Amino acid sequence: MENRVEKQNSLQAILYKRGSLQLLDQRKLPLETIYLDVQDANDGWVAIRDMVVRGAPAIAIAAALSLAVEVSNLKDFSGTSDDAASFLGKKLEYLVSSRPTAVNLSDAASKLKEVVSKAASTAKDTTGVFQAYIEAAEIMLQDDVASNKAIGSYGARFLLHQLKDFDRISVLTHCNTGSLATAGYGTALGVIRALHAEGVLERAYCTETRPFNQGSRLTAFELVYEKIPATLIVDSAAAALMKDGRVNAVVVGADRVAANGDTGNKIGTYSLALCAKHHDIPFLVAAPLTSIDLSITSGEEIVIEERSPKEVLHARGGLGEQVAAPGIAVWNPAFDVTPADIISGIITEKGVITKNGTEDFDIKGFVRKATSNS
Ligand code: MRU
């Protein structure tokens, strides 16, 4: 169900209160602010697949909350606590199948499955299991903003230290990693927000991010909304921008970081990293620990989602009129993998992972230390 909101220019992708979830329809931005009601896991699955909500952390949270809403409004459920846990487990598996590349979704699902199976072993009845699920999903929403703010602050400090010879810093970013891609504030865009708040951001550059235009529609919208000095470029202008000396650092988000640091992110990220390497510009990935997948050793194991040719053939990421020659074949991978050897650092909510003068990242060691301290 569509719900036009009075307040224009809202940057809140997810509106949630117990029993009710609305998602900002990001396909309509920046021209219209429309929220769609999500009543159950099925609505959540469709909203994720159809890009109503997108961005790795936002997908995970929207999925978790869509099921929380379904469970909050369940009239009756006949079965044992174990039945309730298995009902939730199946719904979570279904939600994970909506988009394959971002690990945040499967990470959230396995954490939630753990919560419900623990609750099933102790709860007196199914209400206890459902309650435990709802509370855990709600905590994910709250934790995301705090972790993004920490990423912003670590990233800004790191860049200021790395680039201490510059009074002010210009940063290029790709896709949308801001409030709209998360529960709020953003990851790579959070770093830009933090630099701006410190008064040291000269300018943010954002790419259009063809074919879905997350950069021109969403990141540009957020930057204008926040009054951050910013310039939009076409994707293919990035190398020329770097050659002109207009960019001091590139900061992007991640959908999945392998144990060796290889990073899956929006298509075009790899090209930006290669250009940055050539121009000796730091290339940083900003991502919460939930984007790190220690179960895969390298980026070769990252499943890359291929999306409809229509996104390329038609304007507005497939939503507008056809602009490409009819009959042409299309290859439309939504993501690519940037090898760890051309990534300068990975900014997380627990600090920045660097190579410390060695050839490789020790991501496992970093995560072990970070999670044992929390
Ligand atoms: O296809 P999308 O819009 O979901 O892709 C989003 C990205 O690639 C982002 O860079 C990534 O999810 C990180 S968002 C904080």
CSV table of C-alpha atoms and ligand atoms in Angstrom, one decimal:
chain,number,residue,atom,x,y,z
A,1,MET,CA,0.0,0.0,0.0
A,2,GLU,CA,1.3,3.5,-0.9
A,3,ASN,CA,1.6,6.1,1.7
A,4,ARG,CA,2.5,9.6,0.6
A,5,VAL,CA,4.2,11.5,3.4
A,6,GLU,CA,3.8,15.2,4.2
A,7,LYS,CA,7.4,15.7,5.1
A,8,GLN,CA,9.4,15.9,1.9
A,9,ASN,CA,13.1,15.0,1.4
A,10,SER,CA,13.0,12.5,4.2
A,11,LEU,CA,16.2,10.5,4.5
A,12,GLN,CA,14.7,7.8,6.6
A,13,ALA,CA,14.6,4.5,4.6
A,14,ILE,CA,13.0,2.5,7.4
A,15,LEU,CA,10.0,3.7,9.5
A,16,TYR,CA,9.3,1.1,12.2
A,17,LYS,CA,7.4,0.9,15.4
A,18,ARG,CA,6.3,-2.4,16.9
A,19,GLY,CA,3.7,-4.0,14.6
A,20,SER,CA,4.2,-1.6,11.7
A,21,LEU,CA,6.9,-1.2,9.1
A,22,GLN,CA,7.1,1.3,6.2
A,23,LEU,CA,9.9,1.4,3.7
A,24,LEU,CA,10.7,4.5,1.7
A,25,ASP,CA,10.3,3.6,-2.0
A,26,GLN,CA,13.8,4.5,-3.2
A,27,ARG,CA,12.9,3.8,-6.8
A,28,LYS,CA,10.8,7.0,-6.7
A,29,LEU,CA,13.6,9.3,-5.2
A,30,PRO,CA,14.5,12.1,-5.5
A,31,LEU,CA,11.3,13.3,-7.1
A,32,GLU,CA,8.7,11.6,-4.8
A,33,THR,CA,8.7,10.6,-1.1
A,34,ILE,CA,6.4,7.6,-0.8
A,35,TYR,CA,6.5,5.0,1.9
A,36,LEU,CA,5.2,1.5,1.3
A,37,ASP,CA,3.6,-0.6,4.0
A,38,VAL,CA,5.3,-3.9,4.7
A,39,GLN,CA,3.1,-6.4,6.6
A,40,ASP,CA,5.0,-9.6,6.4
A,41,ALA,CA,8.1,-11.4,5.3
A,42,ASN,CA,6.7,-11.8,1.8
A,43,ASP,CA,6.3,-8.0,1.4
A,44,GLY,CA,9.8,-7.6,2.8
A,45,TRP,CA,11.2,-10.1,0.2
A,46,VAL,CA,9.5,-8.3,-2.7
A,47,ALA,CA,10.6,-4.9,-1.5
A,48,ILE,CA,14.2,-6.1,-1.3
A,49,ARG,CA,14.2,-7.8,-4.7
A,50,ASP,CA,12.5,-4.9,-6.4
A,51,MET,CA,14.9,-2.3,-4.9
A,52,VAL,CA,12.3,-0.4,-2.8
A,53,VAL,CA,15.0,-0.7,-0.1
A,54,ARG,CA,18.7,-1.4,-1.0
A,55,GLY,CA,22.1,-1.1,0.5
A,56,ALA,CA,23.6,-4.0,2.5
A,57,PRO,CA,22.7,-2.9,6.1
A,58,ALA,CA,19.3,-1.6,5.1
A,59,ILE,CA,18.4,-4.8,3.3
A,60,ALA,CA,19.3,-6.9,6.4
A,61,ILE,CA,17.3,-4.7,8.8
A,62,ALA,CA,14.3,-4.4,6.5
A,63,ALA,CA,14.2,-8.2,6.2
A,64,ALA,CA,14.5,-8.8,9.9
A,65,LEU,CA,11.8,-6.2,10.7
A,66,SER,CA,9.4,-7.4,8.0
A,67,LEU,CA,9.3,-10.7,9.8
A,68,ALA,CA,9.0,-8.9,13.2
A,69,VAL,CA,5.9,-7.2,12.0
A,70,GLU,CA,4.4,-10.4,10.7
A,71,VAL,CA,5.1,-12.1,14.1
A,72,SER,CA,3.7,-9.1,16.1
A,73,ASN,CA,0.5,-9.3,14.2
A,74,LEU,CA,0.1,-13.1,14.3
A,75,LYS,CA,-3.4,-13.8,15.5
A,76,ASP,CA,-2.8,-17.4,16.6
A,77,PHE,CA,0.0,-19.9,16.1
A,78,SER,CA,-0.7,-23.5,17.0
A,79,GLY,CA,2.4,-25.4,17.9
A,80,THR,CA,5.3,-25.8,20.3
A,81,SER,CA,8.2,-23.4,20.9
A,82,ASP,CA,10.3,-25.6,18.6
A,83,ASP,CA,7.6,-25.2,15.9
A,84,ALA,CA,7.7,-21.4,16.4
A,85,ALA,CA,11.5,-21.5,16.0
A,86,SER,CA,11.3,-23.5,12.8
A,87,PHE,CA,8.6,-21.2,11.4
A,88,LEU,CA,10.9,-18.2,11.9
A,89,GLY,CA,13.9,-20.1,10.6
A,90,LYS,CA,12.1,-21.0,7.3
A,91,LYS,CA,10.9,-17.4,6.9
A,92,LEU,CA,14.5,-16.1,7.4
A,93,GLU,CA,15.9,-18.5,4.8
A,94,TYR,CA,13.3,-17.3,2.4
A,95,LEU,CA,14.2,-13.6,3.1
A,96,VAL,CA,17.9,-14.4,2.5
A,97,SER,CA,17.0,-15.6,-1.0
A,98,SER,CA,15.9,-12.1,-2.1
A,99,ARG,CA,19.3,-10.8,-3.0
A,100,PRO,CA,22.5,-12.9,-2.9
A,101,THR,CA,25.6,-10.6,-2.7
A,102,ALA,CA,25.3,-8.6,0.6
A,103,VAL,CA,26.4,-10.8,3.5
A,104,ASN,CA,24.6,-8.6,6.1
A,105,LEU,CA,21.3,-10.3,5.2
A,106,SER,CA,22.5,-13.8,5.8
A,107,ASP,CA,24.6,-12.7,8.8
A,108,ALA,CA,21.4,-11.1,10.4
A,109,ALA,CA,19.4,-14.3,9.6
A,110,SER,CA,21.9,-16.6,11.2
A,111,LYS,CA,22.1,-14.4,14.3
A,112,LEU,CA,18.3,-14.3,14.6
A,113,LYS,CA,18.1,-18.0,14.1
A,114,GLU,CA,20.5,-18.4,17.0
A,115,VAL,CA,18.3,-16.2,19.2
A,116,VAL,CA,15.2,-18.1,18.4
A,117,SER,CA,16.7,-21.5,18.9
A,118,LYS,CA,18.0,-20.4,22.3
A,119,ALA,CA,14.6,-18.9,23.2
A,120,ALA,CA,12.9,-22.2,22.1
A,121,SER,CA,15.0,-24.2,24.5
A,122,THR,CA,14.0,-21.9,27.5
A,123,ALA,CA,10.7,-20.3,26.7
A,124,LYS,CA,7.5,-21.7,28.3
A,125,ASP,CA,5.5,-21.1,25.1
A,126,THR,CA,5.6,-19.7,21.6
A,127,THR,CA,5.0,-16.1,22.8
A,128,GLY,CA,8.5,-16.2,24.4
A,129,VAL,CA,10.1,-17.3,21.1
A,130,PHE,CA,8.3,-14.6,19.1
A,131,GLN,CA,9.1,-12.0,21.7
A,132,ALA,CA,12.8,-12.8,21.6
A,133,TYR,CA,12.8,-12.6,17.8
A,134,ILE,CA,11.0,-9.2,17.8
A,135,GLU,CA,13.4,-7.8,20.4
A,136,ALA,CA,16.5,-9.0,18.6
A,137,ALA,CA,15.3,-7.6,15.2
A,138,GLU,CA,14.6,-4.2,16.9
A,139,ILE,CA,18.1,-4.2,18.4
A,140,MET,CA,19.6,-4.6,14.9
A,141,LEU,CA,17.9,-1.4,13.9
A,142,GLN,CA,19.2,0.5,16.9
A,143,ASP,CA,22.8,-0.9,16.7
A,144,ASP,CA,23.2,0.1,13.0
A,145,VAL,CA,23.1,3.9,13.5
A,146,ALA,CA,25.6,3.7,16.4
A,147,SER,CA,28.0,1.5,14.4
A,148,ASN,CA,27.8,3.9,11.4
A,149,LYS,CA,28.6,6.9,13.5
A,150,ALA,CA,31.7,5.0,14.8
A,151,ILE,CA,32.7,4.2,11.2
A,152,GLY,CA,32.3,7.9,10.3
A,153,SER,CA,34.5,9.0,13.2
A,154,TYR,CA,37.2,6.4,12.7
A,155,GLY,CA,37.3,7.0,9.0
A,156,ALA,CA,37.5,10.8,9.3
A,157,ARG,CA,40.4,10.5,11.9
A,158,PHE,CA,42.2,8.0,9.7
A,159,LEU,CA,42.0,10.2,6.6
A,160,LEU,CA,43.1,13.3,8.5
A,161,HIS,CA,46.1,11.4,9.7
A,162,GLN,CA,46.9,9.9,6.3
A,163,LEU,CA,46.4,13.2,4.5
A,164,LYS,CA,47.9,15.6,7.1
A,165,ASP,CA,49.7,17.6,4.5
A,166,PHE,CA,46.3,18.8,3.2
A,167,ASP,CA,44.2,21.5,5.0
A,168,ARG,CA,41.0,20.2,3.5
A,169,ILE,CA,40.1,16.9,1.8
A,170,SER,CA,38.0,16.0,-1.2
A,171,VAL,CA,36.6,12.5,-1.3
A,172,LEU,CA,35.1,10.5,-4.2
A,173,THR,CA,32.4,7.9,-3.4
A,174,HIS,CA,30.3,5.5,-5.4
A,175,CYS,CA,26.8,4.2,-5.2
A,176,ASN,CA,24.7,5.1,-2.1
A,177,THR,CA,26.0,4.2,1.3
A,178,GLY,CA,24.2,6.9,3.3
A,179,SER,CA,21.2,7.1,5.5
A,180,LEU,CA,19.1,5.5,2.8
A,181,ALA,CA,21.4,2.4,2.6
A,182,THR,CA,21.4,1.9,6.4
A,183,ALA,CA,19.3,2.6,9.4
A,184,GLY,CA,20.8,6.1,9.4
A,185,TYR,CA,24.0,8.2,8.9
A,186,GLY,CA,25.7,5.7,6.5
A,187,THR,CA,29.1,4.1,6.1
A,188,ALA,CA,31.2,5.6,3.4
A,189,LEU,CA,28.8,8.6,3.3
A,190,GLY,CA,29.1,8.6,7.1
A,191,VAL,CA,32.8,9.2,6.7
A,192,ILE,CA,32.0,12.1,4.4
A,193,ARG,CA,29.4,13.4,6.9
A,194,ALA,CA,32.0,13.2,9.7
A,195,LEU,CA,34.7,15.1,7.6
A,196,HIS,CA,32.1,17.8,6.8
A,197,ALA,CA,31.1,18.1,10.5
A,198,GLU,CA,34.8,18.5,11.4
A,199,GLY,CA,35.0,21.4,8.8
A,200,VAL,CA,37.7,19.6,6.8
A,201,LEU,CA,35.8,18.4,3.8
A,202,GLU,CA,36.6,20.5,0.7
A,203,ARG,CA,34.2,18.6,-1.5
A,204,ALA,CA,32.5,15.3,-2.0
A,205,TYR,CA,32.3,13.8,-5.5
A,206,CYS,CA,29.7,11.2,-6.2
A,207,THR,CA,29.4,9.0,-9.3
A,208,GLU,CA,26.1,8.5,-11.0
A,209,THR,CA,26.4,4.7,-10.5
A,210,ARG,CA,24.8,3.4,-13.6
A,211,PRO,CA,22.6,1.7,-14.3
A,212,PHE,CA,20.4,2.1,-11.3
A,213,ASN,CA,21.7,5.6,-10.5
A,214,GLN,CA,22.0,5.2,-6.8
A,215,GLY,CA,24.7,8.0,-6.9
A,216,SER,CA,22.8,10.6,-8.9
A,217,ARG,CA,19.4,9.9,-7.3
A,218,LEU,CA,20.2,9.0,-3.8
A,219,THR,CA,23.7,10.1,-2.8
A,220,ALA,CA,23.3,13.4,-4.5
A,221,PHE,CA,19.9,13.8,-2.8
A,222,GLU,CA,21.5,13.1,0.6
A,223,LEU,CA,24.4,15.5,0.0
A,224,VAL,CA,22.2,18.3,-1.2
A,225,TYR,CA,19.8,17.7,1.8
A,226,GLU,CA,22.7,17.9,4.2
A,227,LYS,CA,24.2,21.0,2.4
A,228,ILE,CA,27.5,19.2,1.9
A,229,PRO,CA,29.5,20.8,-0.9
A,230,ALA,CA,29.3,18.1,-3.6
A,231,THR,CA,29.7,17.5,-7.3
A,232,LEU,CA,28.1,14.7,-9.4
A,233,ILE,CA,30.2,13.0,-12.1
A,234,VAL,CA,29.4,10.4,-14.7
A,235,ASP,CA,31.0,7.1,-13.8
A,236,SER,CA,33.5,7.3,-16.6
A,237,ALA,CA,34.8,10.7,-15.4
A,238,ALA,CA,36.5,9.3,-12.3
A,239,ALA,CA,39.9,8.7,-13.9
A,240,ALA,CA,40.0,12.2,-15.3
A,241,LEU,CA,38.9,13.7,-12.0
A,242,MET,CA,41.8,11.9,-10.2
A,243,LYS,CA,44.3,12.9,-12.9
A,244,ASP,CA,43.2,16.5,-12.4
A,245,GLY,CA,44.2,16.2,-8.8
A,246,ARG,CA,40.7,17.0,-7.5
A,247,VAL,CA,40.4,13.9,-5.2
A,248,ASN,CA,42.4,13.1,-2.1
A,249,ALA,CA,40.8,9.8,-1.2
A,250,VAL,CA,38.2,7.3,-2.5
A,251,VAL,CA,35.8,5.8,0.1
A,252,VAL,CA,33.2,3.2,-0.8
A,253,GLY,CA,30.9,0.8,1.0
A,254,ALA,CA,30.9,-3.0,0.8
A,255,ASP,CA,28.4,-5.8,0.3
A,256,ARG,CA,30.7,-8.6,1.4
A,257,VAL,CA,34.4,-8.5,2.5
A,258,ALA,CA,36.2,-11.9,2.3
A,259,ALA,CA,38.6,-13.0,4.9
A,260,ASN,CA,41.6,-11.8,2.8
A,261,GLY,CA,40.0,-8.3,2.3
A,262,ASP,CA,38.7,-8.8,-1.3
A,263,THR,CA,35.6,-6.7,-1.4
A,264,GLY,CA,32.3,-7.1,-3.2
A,265,ASN,CA,30.6,-3.8,-3.8
A,266,LYS,CA,28.6,-2.0,-6.5
A,267,ILE,CA,29.7,-2.5,-10.1
A,268,GLY,CA,32.3,0.0,-10.9
A,269,THR,CA,34.1,-0.1,-7.5
A,270,TYR,CA,36.9,-2.2,-9.0
A,271,SER,CA,37.5,0.4,-11.8
A,272,LEU,CA,37.7,3.2,-9.1
A,273,ALA,CA,40.2,1.2,-7.1
A,274,LEU,CA,42.4,0.6,-10.2
A,275,CYS,CA,42.3,4.3,-11.0
A,276,ALA,CA,43.1,5.3,-7.4
A,277,LYS,CA,46.1,2.9,-7.4
A,278,HIS,CA,47.4,4.4,-10.6
A,279,HIS,CA,47.1,8.0,-9.2
A,280,ASP,CA,48.5,7.0,-5.8
A,281,ILE,CA,45.3,8.0,-4.0
A,282,PRO,CA,44.1,6.1,-0.8
A,283,PHE,CA,41.2,3.7,-1.6
A,284,LEU,CA,39.2,2.8,1.5
A,285,VAL,CA,36.3,0.5,2.1
A,286,ALA,CA,33.9,1.6,4.9
A,287,ALA,CA,31.8,-1.3,6.3
A,288,PRO,CA,30.4,-2.6,9.6
A,289,LEU,CA,31.8,-6.0,10.9
A,290,THR,CA,28.5,-7.5,9.7
A,291,SER,CA,29.7,-7.0,6.1
A,292,ILE,CA,32.8,-9.2,6.7
A,293,ASP,CA,32.4,-12.8,5.7
A,294,LEU,CA,35.1,-14.9,7.4
A,295,SER,CA,33.7,-18.1,5.9
A,296,ILE,CA,35.1,-17.2,2.5
A,297,THR,CA,38.8,-17.0,2.0
A,298,SER,CA,38.7,-14.7,-1.1
A,299,GLY,CA,36.5,-12.7,-3.3
A,300,GLU,CA,36.3,-15.6,-5.8
A,301,GLU,CA,33.6,-17.1,-3.6
A,302,ILE,CA,31.4,-14.0,-3.6
A,303,VAL,CA,28.2,-14.6,-5.6
A,304,ILE,CA,27.6,-11.7,-7.9
A,305,GLU,CA,24.0,-10.9,-8.5
A,306,GLU,CA,23.1,-10.3,-12.1
A,307,ARG,CA,20.1,-8.1,-12.7
A,308,SER,CA,17.6,-7.6,-15.5
A,309,PRO,CA,18.9,-6.3,-18.8
A,310,LYS,CA,16.0,-3.8,-18.6
A,311,GLU,CA,18.0,-1.8,-16.1
A,312,VAL,CA,20.6,-1.1,-18.8
A,313,LEU,CA,18.3,-0.9,-21.8
A,314,HIS,CA,15.9,1.6,-20.3
A,315,ALA,CA,16.3,5.0,-18.6
A,316,ARG,CA,16.0,5.3,-14.8
A,317,GLY,CA,17.5,1.9,-14.1
A,318,GLY,CA,14.8,0.1,-16.1
A,319,LEU,CA,11.8,2.2,-14.9
A,320,GLY,CA,11.8,4.7,-17.8
A,321,GLU,CA,11.7,4.6,-21.6
A,322,GLN,CA,14.0,2.3,-23.7
A,323,VAL,CA,17.2,4.2,-24.6
A,324,ALA,CA,19.4,1.3,-26.0
A,325,ALA,CA,19.2,-0.2,-29.4
A,326,PRO,CA,16.5,-3.0,-29.4
A,327,GLY,CA,18.1,-6.4,-29.9
A,328,ILE,CA,21.4,-5.7,-28.2
A,329,ALA,CA,22.6,-8.3,-25.7
A,330,VAL,CA,23.3,-7.1,-22.1
A,331,TRP,CA,25.5,-8.2,-19.3
A,332,ASN,CA,24.4,-6.5,-16.0
A,333,PRO,CA,26.3,-7.6,-12.9
A,334,ALA,CA,25.2,-5.5,-10.0
A,335,PHE,CA,28.5,-5.9,-8.1
A,336,ASP,CA,32.2,-6.5,-8.7
A,337,VAL,CA,35.1,-7.6,-6.5
A,338,THR,CA,38.0,-5.3,-5.7
A,339,PRO,CA,41.1,-7.3,-4.8
A,340,ALA,CA,42.6,-6.6,-1.4
A,341,ASP,CA,46.0,-5.7,-2.8
A,342,ILE,CA,44.6,-2.4,-4.1
A,343,ILE,CA,42.6,-1.6,-1.0
A,344,SER,CA,44.4,0.8,1.5
A,345,GLY,CA,42.2,0.1,4.5
A,346,ILE,CA,38.9,-1.1,5.7
A,347,ILE,CA,37.1,1.3,8.1
A,348,THR,CA,34.9,-0.5,10.6
A,349,GLU,CA,33.0,0.5,13.8
A,350,LYS,CA,35.9,-0.9,15.8
A,351,GLY,CA,38.7,0.9,14.0
A,352,VAL,CA,40.5,0.8,10.7
A,353,ILE,CA,42.0,-2.5,9.4
A,354,THR,CA,45.3,-1.7,7.7
A,355,LYS,CA,48.1,-3.9,6.4
A,356,ASN,CA,50.5,-2.6,9.0
A,357,GLY,CA,53.4,-2.5,6.6
A,358,THR,CA,52.8,-6.1,5.6
A,359,GLU,CA,51.3,-7.3,2.2
A,360,ASP,CA,48.1,-8.6,3.6
A,361,PHE,CA,45.2,-7.6,5.9
A,362,ASP,CA,44.8,-9.7,9.1
A,363,ILE,CA,41.0,-9.5,9.1
A,364,LYS,CA,40.5,-12.6,11.2
A,365,GLY,CA,42.8,-11.3,13.9
A,366,PHE,CA,41.2,-7.9,13.9
A,367,VAL,CA,37.6,-9.3,14.1
A,368,ARG,CA,38.7,-11.7,16.9
A,369,LYS,CA,40.2,-8.9,18.9
A,370,ALA,CA,37.3,-6.5,18.2
A,371,THR,CA,34.6,-9.0,19.2
A,372,SER,CA,36.4,-10.2,22.3
A,373,ASN,CA,36.6,-6.6,23.6
A,374,SER,CA,32.9,-5.9,23.1
B,1,MRU,O1,22.4,-2.6,-5.4
B,1,MRU,P1,22.5,-1.8,-4.1
B,1,MRU,O2,22.0,-0.4,-4.3
B,1,MRU,O3,21.9,-2.6,-2.9
B,1,MRU,O4,24.1,-1.7,-3.8
B,1,MRU,C1,24.5,-1.0,-2.7
B,1,MRU,C2,26.0,-1.0,-2.6
B,1,MRU,O5,26.7,-1.6,-3.4
B,1,MRU,C3,26.5,-0.3,-1.4
B,1,MRU,O6,27.8,0.2,-1.6
B,1,MRU,C4,26.7,-1.3,-0.2
B,1,MRU,O7,25.5,-2.1,-0.1
B,1,MRU,C5,27.0,-0.7,1.1
B,1,MRU,S1,25.7,0.3,1.7
B,1,MRU,C6,26.2,0.9,3.2
